[in-house]
Coordinates of C-alpha atoms and ligand atoms in Angstrom, one line a residue:
Chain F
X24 CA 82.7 55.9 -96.2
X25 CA 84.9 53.4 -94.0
X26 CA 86.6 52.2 -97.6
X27 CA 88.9 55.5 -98.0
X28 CA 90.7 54.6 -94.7
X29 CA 91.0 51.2 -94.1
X30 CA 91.4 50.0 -97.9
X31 CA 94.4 51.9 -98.4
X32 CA 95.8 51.0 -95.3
X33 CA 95.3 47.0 -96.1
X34 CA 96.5 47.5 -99.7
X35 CA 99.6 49.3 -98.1
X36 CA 100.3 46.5 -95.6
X37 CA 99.5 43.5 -97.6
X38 CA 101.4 45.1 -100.8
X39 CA 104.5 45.1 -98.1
X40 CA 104.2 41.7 -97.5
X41 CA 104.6 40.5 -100.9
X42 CA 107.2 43.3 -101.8
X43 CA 109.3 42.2 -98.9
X44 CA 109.1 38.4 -99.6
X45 CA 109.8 38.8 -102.9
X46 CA 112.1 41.4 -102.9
X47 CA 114.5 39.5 -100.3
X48 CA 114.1 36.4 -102.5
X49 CA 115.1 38.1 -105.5
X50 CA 118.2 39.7 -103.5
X51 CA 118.9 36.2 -101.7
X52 CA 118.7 34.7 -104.9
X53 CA 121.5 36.7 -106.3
X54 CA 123.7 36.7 -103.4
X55 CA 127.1 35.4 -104.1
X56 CA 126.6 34.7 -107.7
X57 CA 128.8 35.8 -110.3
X58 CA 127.5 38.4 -112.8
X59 CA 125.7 37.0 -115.9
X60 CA 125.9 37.8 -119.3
X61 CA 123.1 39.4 -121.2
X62 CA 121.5 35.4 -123.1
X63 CA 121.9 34.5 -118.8
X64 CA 120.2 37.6 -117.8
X65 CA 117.4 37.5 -120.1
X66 CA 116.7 33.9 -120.0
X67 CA 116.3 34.1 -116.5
X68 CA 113.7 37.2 -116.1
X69 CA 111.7 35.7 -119.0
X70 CA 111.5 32.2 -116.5
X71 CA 107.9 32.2 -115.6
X72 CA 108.5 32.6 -111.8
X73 CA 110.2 35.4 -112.1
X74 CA 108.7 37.2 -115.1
X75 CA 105.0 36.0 -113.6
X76 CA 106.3 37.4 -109.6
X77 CA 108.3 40.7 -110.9
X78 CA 104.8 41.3 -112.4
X79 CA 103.0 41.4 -109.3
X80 CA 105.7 42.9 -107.7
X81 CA 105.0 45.7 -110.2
X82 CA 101.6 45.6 -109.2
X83 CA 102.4 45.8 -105.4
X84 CA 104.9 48.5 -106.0
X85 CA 102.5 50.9 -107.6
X86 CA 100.1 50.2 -104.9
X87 CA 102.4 50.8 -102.1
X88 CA 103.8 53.6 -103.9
X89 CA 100.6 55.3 -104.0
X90 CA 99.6 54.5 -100.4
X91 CA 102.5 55.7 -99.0
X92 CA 102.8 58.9 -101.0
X93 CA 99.4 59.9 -100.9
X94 CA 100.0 59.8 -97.1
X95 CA 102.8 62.2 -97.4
X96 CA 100.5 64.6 -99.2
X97 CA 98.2 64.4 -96.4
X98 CA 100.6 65.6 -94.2
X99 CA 103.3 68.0 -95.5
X100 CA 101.2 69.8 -98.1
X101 CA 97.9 72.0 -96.2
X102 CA 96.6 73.4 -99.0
X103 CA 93.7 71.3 -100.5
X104 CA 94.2 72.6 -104.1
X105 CA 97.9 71.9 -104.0
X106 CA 97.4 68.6 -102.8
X107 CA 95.1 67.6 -105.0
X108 CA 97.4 68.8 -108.0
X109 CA 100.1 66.9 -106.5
X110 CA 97.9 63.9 -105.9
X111 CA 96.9 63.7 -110.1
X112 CA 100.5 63.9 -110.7
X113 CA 101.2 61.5 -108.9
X114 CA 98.5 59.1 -110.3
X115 CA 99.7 60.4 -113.5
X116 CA 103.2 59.1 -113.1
X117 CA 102.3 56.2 -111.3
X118 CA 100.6 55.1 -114.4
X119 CA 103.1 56.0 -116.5
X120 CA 105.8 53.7 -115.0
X121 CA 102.6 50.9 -114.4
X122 CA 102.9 50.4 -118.2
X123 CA 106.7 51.5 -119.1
X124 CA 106.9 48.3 -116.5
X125 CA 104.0 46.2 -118.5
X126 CA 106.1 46.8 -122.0
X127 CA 109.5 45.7 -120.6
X128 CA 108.2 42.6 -119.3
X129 CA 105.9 41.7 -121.9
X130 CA 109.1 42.1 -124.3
X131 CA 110.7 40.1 -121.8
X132 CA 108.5 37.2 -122.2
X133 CA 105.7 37.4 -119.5
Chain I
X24 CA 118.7 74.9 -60.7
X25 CA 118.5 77.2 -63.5
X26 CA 115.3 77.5 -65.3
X27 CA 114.2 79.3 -68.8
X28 CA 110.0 79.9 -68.9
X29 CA 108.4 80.9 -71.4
X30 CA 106.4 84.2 -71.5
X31 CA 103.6 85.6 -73.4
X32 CA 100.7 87.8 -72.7
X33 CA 99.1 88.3 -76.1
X34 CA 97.0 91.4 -75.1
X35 CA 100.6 93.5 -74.2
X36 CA 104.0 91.4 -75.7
X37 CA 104.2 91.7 -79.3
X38 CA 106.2 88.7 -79.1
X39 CA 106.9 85.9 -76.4
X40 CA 110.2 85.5 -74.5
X41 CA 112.3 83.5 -72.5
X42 CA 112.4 84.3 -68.7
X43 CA 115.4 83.1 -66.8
X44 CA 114.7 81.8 -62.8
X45 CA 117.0 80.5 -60.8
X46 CA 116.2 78.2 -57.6
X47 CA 118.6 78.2 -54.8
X48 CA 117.8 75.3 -52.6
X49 CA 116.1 72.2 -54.2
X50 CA 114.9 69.8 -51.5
X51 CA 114.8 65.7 -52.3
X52 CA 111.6 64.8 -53.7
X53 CA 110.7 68.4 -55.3
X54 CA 108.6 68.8 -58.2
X55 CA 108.6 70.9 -61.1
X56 CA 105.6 72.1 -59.6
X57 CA 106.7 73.7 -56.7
X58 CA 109.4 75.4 -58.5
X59 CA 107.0 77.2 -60.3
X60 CA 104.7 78.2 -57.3
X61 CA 108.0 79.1 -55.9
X62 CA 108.8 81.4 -59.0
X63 CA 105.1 82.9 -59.0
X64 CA 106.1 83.9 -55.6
X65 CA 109.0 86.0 -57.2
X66 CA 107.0 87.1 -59.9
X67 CA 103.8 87.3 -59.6
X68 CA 102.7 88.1 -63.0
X69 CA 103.4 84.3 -63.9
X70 CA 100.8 82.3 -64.9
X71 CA 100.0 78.4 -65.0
X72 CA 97.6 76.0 -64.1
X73 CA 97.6 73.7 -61.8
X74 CA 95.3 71.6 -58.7
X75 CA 95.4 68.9 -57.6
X76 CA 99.7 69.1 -57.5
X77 CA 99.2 65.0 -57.4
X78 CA 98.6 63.6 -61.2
X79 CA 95.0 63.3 -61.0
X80 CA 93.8 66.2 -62.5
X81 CA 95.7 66.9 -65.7
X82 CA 96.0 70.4 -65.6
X83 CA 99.9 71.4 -65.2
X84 CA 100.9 69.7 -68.7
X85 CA 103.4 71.9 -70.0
X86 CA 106.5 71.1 -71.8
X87 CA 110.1 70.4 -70.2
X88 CA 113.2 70.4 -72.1
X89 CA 111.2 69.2 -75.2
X90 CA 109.1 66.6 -73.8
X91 CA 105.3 66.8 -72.3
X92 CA 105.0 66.0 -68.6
X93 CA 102.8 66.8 -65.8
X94 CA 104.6 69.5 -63.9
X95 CA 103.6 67.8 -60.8
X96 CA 105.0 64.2 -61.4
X97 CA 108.0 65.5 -62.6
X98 CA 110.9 65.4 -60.2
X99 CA 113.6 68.3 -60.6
X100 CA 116.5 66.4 -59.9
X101 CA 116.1 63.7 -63.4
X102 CA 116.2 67.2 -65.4
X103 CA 118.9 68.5 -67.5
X104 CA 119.5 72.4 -67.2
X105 CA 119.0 74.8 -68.1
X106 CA 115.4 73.3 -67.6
X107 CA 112.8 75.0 -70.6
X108 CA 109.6 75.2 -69.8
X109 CA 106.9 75.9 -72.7
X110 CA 103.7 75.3 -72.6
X111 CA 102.2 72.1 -74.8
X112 CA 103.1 72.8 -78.4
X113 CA 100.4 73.0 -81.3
X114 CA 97.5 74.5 -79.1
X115 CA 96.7 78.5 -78.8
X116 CA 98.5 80.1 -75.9
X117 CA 96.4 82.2 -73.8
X118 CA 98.7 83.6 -71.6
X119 CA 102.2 82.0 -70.5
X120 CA 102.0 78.4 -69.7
X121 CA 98.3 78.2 -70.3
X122 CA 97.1 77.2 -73.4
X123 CA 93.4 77.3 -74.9
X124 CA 92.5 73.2 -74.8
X125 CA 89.6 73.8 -76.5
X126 CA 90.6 71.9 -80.0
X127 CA 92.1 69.1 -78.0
X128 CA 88.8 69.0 -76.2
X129 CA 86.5 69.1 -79.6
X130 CA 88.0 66.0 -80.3
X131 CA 87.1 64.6 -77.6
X132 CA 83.4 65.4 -77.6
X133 CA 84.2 64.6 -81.5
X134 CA 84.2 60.4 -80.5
X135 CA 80.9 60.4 -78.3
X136 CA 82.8 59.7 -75.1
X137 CA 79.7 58.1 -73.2
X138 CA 78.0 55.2 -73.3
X139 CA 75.3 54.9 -76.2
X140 CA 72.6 52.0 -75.3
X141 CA 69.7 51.5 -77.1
X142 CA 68.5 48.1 -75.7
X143 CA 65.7 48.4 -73.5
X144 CA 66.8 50.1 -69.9
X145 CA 67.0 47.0 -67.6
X146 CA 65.4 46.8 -64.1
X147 CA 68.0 47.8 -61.6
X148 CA 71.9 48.5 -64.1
X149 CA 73.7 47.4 -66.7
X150 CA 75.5 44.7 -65.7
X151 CA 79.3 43.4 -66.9
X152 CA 81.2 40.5 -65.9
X153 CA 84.4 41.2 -63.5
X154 CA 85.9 40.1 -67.7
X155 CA 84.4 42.9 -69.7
X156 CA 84.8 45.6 -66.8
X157 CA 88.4 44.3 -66.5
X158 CA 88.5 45.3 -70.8
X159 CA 88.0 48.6 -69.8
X160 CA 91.4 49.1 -68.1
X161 CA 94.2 50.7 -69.6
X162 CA 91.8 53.3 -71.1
X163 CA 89.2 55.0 -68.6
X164 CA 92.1 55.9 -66.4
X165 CA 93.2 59.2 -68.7
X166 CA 93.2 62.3 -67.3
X167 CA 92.8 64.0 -70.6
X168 CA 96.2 66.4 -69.8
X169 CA 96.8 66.8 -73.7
X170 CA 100.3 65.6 -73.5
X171 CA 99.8 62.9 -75.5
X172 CA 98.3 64.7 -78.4
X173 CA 100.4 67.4 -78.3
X174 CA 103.5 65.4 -78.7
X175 CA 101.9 63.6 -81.5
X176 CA 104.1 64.8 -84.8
X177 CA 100.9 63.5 -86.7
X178 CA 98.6 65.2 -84.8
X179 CA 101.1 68.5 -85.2
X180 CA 100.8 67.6 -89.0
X181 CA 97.2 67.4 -89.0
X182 CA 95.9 69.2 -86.2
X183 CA 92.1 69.8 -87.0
X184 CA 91.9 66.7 -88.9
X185 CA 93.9 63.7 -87.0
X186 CA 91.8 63.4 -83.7
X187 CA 94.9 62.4 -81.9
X188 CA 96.2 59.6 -79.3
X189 CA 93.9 60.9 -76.6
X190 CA 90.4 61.0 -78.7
X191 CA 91.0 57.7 -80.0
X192 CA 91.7 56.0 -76.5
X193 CA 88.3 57.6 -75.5
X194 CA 86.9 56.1 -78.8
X195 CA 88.3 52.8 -77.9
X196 CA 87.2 52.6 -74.4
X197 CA 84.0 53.1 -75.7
X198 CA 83.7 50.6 -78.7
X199 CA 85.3 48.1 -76.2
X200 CA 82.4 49.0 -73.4
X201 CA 80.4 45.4 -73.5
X202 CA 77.1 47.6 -72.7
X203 CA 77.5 50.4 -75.3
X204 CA 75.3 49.1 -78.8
X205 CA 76.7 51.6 -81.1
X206 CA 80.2 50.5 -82.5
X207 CA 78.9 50.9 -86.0
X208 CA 78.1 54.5 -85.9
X209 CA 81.4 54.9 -83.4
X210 CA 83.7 53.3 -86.7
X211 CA 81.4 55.1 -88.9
X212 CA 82.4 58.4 -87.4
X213 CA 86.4 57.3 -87.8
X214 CA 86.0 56.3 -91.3
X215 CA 88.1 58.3 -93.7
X216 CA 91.7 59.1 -94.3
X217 CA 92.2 61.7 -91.5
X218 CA 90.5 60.7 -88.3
X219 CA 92.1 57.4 -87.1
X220 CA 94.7 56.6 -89.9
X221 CA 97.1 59.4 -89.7
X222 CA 98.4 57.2 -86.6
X223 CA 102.1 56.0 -87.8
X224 CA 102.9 54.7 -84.9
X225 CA 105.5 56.9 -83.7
X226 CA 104.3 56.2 -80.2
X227 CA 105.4 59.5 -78.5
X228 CA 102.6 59.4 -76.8
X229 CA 102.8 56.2 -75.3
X230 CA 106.8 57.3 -74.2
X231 CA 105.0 60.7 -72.7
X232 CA 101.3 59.5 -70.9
X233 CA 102.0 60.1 -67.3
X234 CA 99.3 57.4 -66.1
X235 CA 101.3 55.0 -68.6
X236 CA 98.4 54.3 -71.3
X237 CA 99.2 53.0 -74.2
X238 CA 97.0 55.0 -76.9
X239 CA 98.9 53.3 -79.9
X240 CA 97.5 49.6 -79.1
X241 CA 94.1 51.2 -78.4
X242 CA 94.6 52.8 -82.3
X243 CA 95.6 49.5 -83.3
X244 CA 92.6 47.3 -81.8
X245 CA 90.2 50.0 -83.5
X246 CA 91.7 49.7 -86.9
X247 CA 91.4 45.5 -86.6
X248 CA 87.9 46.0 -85.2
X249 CA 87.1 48.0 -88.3
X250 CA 89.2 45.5 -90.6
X251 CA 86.7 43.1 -88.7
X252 CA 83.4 44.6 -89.3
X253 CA 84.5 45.8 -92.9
X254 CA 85.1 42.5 -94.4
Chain Z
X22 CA 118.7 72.9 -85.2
X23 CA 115.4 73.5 -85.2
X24 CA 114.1 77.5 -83.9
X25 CA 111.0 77.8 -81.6
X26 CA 108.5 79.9 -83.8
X27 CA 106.2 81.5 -82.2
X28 CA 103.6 83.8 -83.8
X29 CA 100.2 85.4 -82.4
X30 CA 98.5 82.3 -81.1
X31 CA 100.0 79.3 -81.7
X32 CA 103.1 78.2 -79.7
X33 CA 105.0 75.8 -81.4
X34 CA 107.0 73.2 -79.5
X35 CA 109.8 71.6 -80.5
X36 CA 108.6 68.4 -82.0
X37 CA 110.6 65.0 -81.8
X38 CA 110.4 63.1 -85.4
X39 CA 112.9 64.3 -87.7
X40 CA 110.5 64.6 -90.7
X41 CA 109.0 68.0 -88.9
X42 CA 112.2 69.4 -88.3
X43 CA 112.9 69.8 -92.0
X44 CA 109.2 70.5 -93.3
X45 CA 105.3 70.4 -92.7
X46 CA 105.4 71.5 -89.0
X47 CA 105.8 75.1 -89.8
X48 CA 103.0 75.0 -92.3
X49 CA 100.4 73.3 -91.0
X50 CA 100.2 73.8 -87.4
X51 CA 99.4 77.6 -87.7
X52 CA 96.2 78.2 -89.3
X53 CA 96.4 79.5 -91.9
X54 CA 94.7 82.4 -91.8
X55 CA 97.6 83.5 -89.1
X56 CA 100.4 82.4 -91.2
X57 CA 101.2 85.7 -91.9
X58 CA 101.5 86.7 -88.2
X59 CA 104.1 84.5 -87.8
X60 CA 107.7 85.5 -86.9
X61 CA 110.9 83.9 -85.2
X62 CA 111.5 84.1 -81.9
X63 CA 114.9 84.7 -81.4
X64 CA 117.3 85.2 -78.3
X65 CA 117.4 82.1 -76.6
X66 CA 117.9 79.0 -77.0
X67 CA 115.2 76.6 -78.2
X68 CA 114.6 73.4 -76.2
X69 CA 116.1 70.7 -77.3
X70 CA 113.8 68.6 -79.6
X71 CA 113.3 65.3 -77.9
X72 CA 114.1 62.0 -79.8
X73 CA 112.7 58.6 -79.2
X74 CA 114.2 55.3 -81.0
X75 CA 111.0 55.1 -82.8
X76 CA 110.4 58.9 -83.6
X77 CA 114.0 58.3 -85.6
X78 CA 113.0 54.9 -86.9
X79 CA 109.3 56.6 -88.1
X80 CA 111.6 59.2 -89.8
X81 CA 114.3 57.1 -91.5
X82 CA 111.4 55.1 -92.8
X83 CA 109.8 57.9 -94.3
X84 CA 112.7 59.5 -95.9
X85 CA 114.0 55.8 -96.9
X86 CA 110.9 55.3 -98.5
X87 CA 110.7 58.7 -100.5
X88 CA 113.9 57.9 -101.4
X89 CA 113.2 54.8 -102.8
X90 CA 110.1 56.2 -104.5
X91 CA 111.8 58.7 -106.2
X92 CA 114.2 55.7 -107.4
X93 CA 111.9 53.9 -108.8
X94 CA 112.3 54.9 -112.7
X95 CA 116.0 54.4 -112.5
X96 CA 115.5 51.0 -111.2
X97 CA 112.7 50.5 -114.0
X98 CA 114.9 52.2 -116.7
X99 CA 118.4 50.4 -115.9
X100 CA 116.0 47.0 -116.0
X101 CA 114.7 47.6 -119.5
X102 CA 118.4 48.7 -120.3
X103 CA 119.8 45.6 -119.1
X104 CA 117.1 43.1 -121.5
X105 CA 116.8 45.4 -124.5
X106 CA 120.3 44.7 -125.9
X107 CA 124.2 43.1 -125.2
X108 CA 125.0 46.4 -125.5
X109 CA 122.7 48.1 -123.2
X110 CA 123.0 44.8 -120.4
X111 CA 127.1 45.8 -120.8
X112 CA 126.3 49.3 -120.0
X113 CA 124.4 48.9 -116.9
X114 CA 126.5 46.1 -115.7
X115 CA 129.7 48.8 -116.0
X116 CA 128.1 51.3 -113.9
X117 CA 127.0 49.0 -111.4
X118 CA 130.8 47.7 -111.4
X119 CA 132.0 51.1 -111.0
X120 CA 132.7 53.0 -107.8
X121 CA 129.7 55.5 -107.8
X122 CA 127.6 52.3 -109.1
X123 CA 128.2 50.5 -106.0
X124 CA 128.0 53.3 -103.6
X125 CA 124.6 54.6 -105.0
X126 CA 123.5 50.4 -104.7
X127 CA 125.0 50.6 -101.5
X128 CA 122.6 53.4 -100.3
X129 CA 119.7 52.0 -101.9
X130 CA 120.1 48.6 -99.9
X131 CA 120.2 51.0 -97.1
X132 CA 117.2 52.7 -98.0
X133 CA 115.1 49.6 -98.1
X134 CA 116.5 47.3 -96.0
X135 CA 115.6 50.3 -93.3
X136 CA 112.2 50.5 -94.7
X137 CA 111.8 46.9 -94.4
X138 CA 113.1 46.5 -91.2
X139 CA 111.0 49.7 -89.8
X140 CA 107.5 48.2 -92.0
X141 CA 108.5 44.9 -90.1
X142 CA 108.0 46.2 -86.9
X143 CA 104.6 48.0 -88.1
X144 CA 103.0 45.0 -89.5
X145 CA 103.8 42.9 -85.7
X146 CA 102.5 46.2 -83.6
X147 CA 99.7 45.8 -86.4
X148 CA 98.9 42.3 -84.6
X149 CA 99.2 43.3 -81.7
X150 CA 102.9 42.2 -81.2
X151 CA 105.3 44.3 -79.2
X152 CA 103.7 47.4 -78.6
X153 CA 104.3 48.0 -74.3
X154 CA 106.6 51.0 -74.0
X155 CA 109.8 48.8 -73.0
X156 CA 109.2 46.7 -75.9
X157 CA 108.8 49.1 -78.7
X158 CA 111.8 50.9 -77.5
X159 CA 113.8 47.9 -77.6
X160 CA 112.2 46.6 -81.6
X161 CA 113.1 50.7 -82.5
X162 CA 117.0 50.2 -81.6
X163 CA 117.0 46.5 -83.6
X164 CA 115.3 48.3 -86.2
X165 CA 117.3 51.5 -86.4
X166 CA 120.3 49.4 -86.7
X167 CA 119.5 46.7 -89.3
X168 CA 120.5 48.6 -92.3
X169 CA 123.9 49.2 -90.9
X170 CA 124.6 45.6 -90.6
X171 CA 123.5 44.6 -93.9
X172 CA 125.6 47.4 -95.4
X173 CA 128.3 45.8 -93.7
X174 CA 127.7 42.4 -94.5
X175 CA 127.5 43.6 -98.1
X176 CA 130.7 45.5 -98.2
X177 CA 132.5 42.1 -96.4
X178 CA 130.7 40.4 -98.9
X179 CA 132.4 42.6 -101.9
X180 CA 135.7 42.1 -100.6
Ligands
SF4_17 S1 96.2 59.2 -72.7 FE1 97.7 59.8 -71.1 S2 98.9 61.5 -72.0 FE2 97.0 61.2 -73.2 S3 95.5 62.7 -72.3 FE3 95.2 60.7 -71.3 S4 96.5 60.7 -69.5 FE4 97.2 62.4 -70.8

């Protein structure tokens, strides 16, 4: 199968490309602003741009996560039995913070 | 110049060791390779290979203060001492600064490194434009010394799985070859996680290649050919 | 400082990207079945492992982004913190206020703006872009030295 190497290497460089643009806008965006208050803070993440982006950020992040971690695996643990522990943890978790992500911004107004 | 080589006869040492040489007279223009004959000359019992002594054969790569080099492109007086000598890291040693090339050279037969054709065999040759022939530079020029590879810390991570900087030059040459017909089985056998996408572009092998290839952009054309051909 | 390890078969090298100095050299380039053989060689002194701009950058990528990784469910939990309640938002603003708040912020703009920069460089050398010898050397050294500048600019800035 040609998928299993070139499919995580495309979901690993075009997830960067978001996470980058959207990360830096995020960080640009606060730059030199004073610090909200909380009615500021939440109005602002439950703004459609940013609640609707931060989602797909989200999104990107788990996919880069796993990419890039997965990778890792590949080359600092040998055993195949380890590995493939390690690799279902890893999906495990990544799920896990997939939806402890989903439930804060739902709450948050996505 | 003082010098440190490394020494190992598996049948006899239970262990390998450093040897300490010291060279009294270092002409201009000398190479690491003629400190070594010189050496062997003192001791005879130390081994290496070399022929053509000119960078066309590929058979002294051995490793110098850390870094892969052809023993007899290397000049002594650009190295630091005490100079190390060891042989290429990551493949079996046989016996001193020999080492058994026959994984690095798997890989290589691993890619198919020969033209595959199966259009019908034309009258008199198969014919390329000076354009397509002039594709082919850049990659049918290595010598297949190993030092590449052996640098590679992915390949050193992966070594029976990642096929390494040299393999996948071959491969390229090969899926870049206007006359060859079989690119699909060629990125068919590179599919997978291992073979060609270990690469992160570390580029110690370009920074090593004594013909001055450049294996990375070779990886890189091969992954957007398969990107290509995928979509 | 890394020691030459040499065992029955395998000889191996010093290795230049900082990643293998601290793990998966020793583990994976012996075969397994001659791990046990393996021993240190002691006695002299191992060559020097050889370091390239990009072997470092590869590194601080890798590390920068298993940092971040790792990270990632204080980032998530400080987040959900901060919009649950006035009380939780005041609590995660105070330790972002506070000395050890800003230094761990200020390694984790570190960590990724070094993973950005050294991902930057991947995605041109993935079109094709700056990928001769002299070239890559050069992108490494901008690279390796991003995050330092916006560390700095960030500490001016919180002046
Ligand atoms: S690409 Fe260069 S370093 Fe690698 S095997 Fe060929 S000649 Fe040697």
């Amino acid at each position: 199968m040609m998928g299993s190497g070139i499919t995580p290497w495309l979901l690993q460089r075009l997830s960067s490309v978001y996470l980058g643009l959207y990360g830096s806008c995020i960080a640009i965006c606060w730059m030199g602003r004073p610090a909200p208050d909380h009615a500021a803070w939440t109005a602002w993440v439950g703004q459609p741009w940013v609640s609707l982006g931060m989602g797909l950020f989200v999104l990107a992040l788990l996919l880069h996560l796993w990419v890039g971690l997965r990778s890792l695996l590949m080359d600092w643990v040998t055993r195949t039995a380890v590995r493939a522990a390690l690799n279902g943890l890893l999906l495990i978790g990544l799920t896990g913070v997939g939806l402890w992500a989903l439930r804060t911004l739902w709450r948050a107004g996505l | 110049m003082r010098f440190s080589i490394y020494r190992y006869n598996p049948e006899t040492d239970a262990e390998p060791r450093m040897q300490r040489f010291e060279l009294e007279s270092v002409s201009r223009g000398m190479m690491l390779l003629d400190a070594l004959l010189r050496f062997k000359e003192q001791d005879e019992s130390l081994v290496f290979r070399h022929a053509c002594g000119e960078g066309h054969c590929g058979a002294d790569g051995v490793n110098v203060n850390g870094v892969n080099v052809l023993a007899c492109t290397t000049r002594l007086s650009i190295l630091r001492e005490p100079v190390q000598v060891t042989p290429l890291p990551g493949l079996p040693v046989i016996r001193d600064l020999v080492v058994d090339m026959e994984a690095f050279f798997s890989q290589y037969r691993a890619v198919r490194p020969y033209l595959i054709a199966d259009d019908p065999e034309p009258e008199v040759e198969r014919r390329q434009s000076p354009e397509q022939r002039a594709g082919l530079d850049g990659s049918f020029e290595c010598i297949l010394c190993a030092c590449c590879t052996t640098q590679c810390p992915s390949w050193q991570n992966n070594p029976e799985r990642y096929l390494g900087p040299a393999a996948l030059l071959q491969a390229w040459r090969f899926l870049n070859d206007s006359r060859d017909t079989a690119t699909e089985e060629r990125l068919n056998d590179l599919a997978g996680p291992y073979a060609l996408f270990r690469c992160r572009t570390v580029m110690n092998c370009v920074n090593v290649c004594p013909k001055d290839l450049n294996p990375t952009e070779a990886i890189g054309r091969i992954r957007r050919l398969m990107l290509k051909s995928s979509l | 400082m890394v020691a030459v390890r040499g065992h029955g078969k395998v000889y191996n090298g010093p290795c230049s990207e900082y990643q293998n100095l601290f793990m998966g050299r020793y583990t994976s380039v012996m075969p397994a079945r001659e791990r046990n053989k393996a021993h240190l060689l002691i006695g002299h002194r191992p060559p020097r492992p050889w370091l390239s701009a990009a072997s470092l950058l590869s590194s601080t990528q890798r590390w920068a982004g298993l940092f971040l990784a790792l990270s990632t469910p204080y980032f998530l939990y400080s987040f959900d913190l901060s919009l649950r309640s006035e009380a939780g938002f005041t609590q995660v603003l105070q330790w972002v206020q506070s000395l050890w708040g800003r230094l761990w912020t200020l390694a984790c703009v570190w960590a990724f703006a070094a993973h950005l920069a050294a991902g930057l460089r991947l995605l041109l050398g993935d079109l094709g872009l700056g990928l001769d010898r002299e070239m890559a050397r050069r992108s490494a050294w901008a690279a390796n030295l991003f995050p330092w500048f916006v560390v700095l600019a960030l500490l001016i800035g919180w002046r």
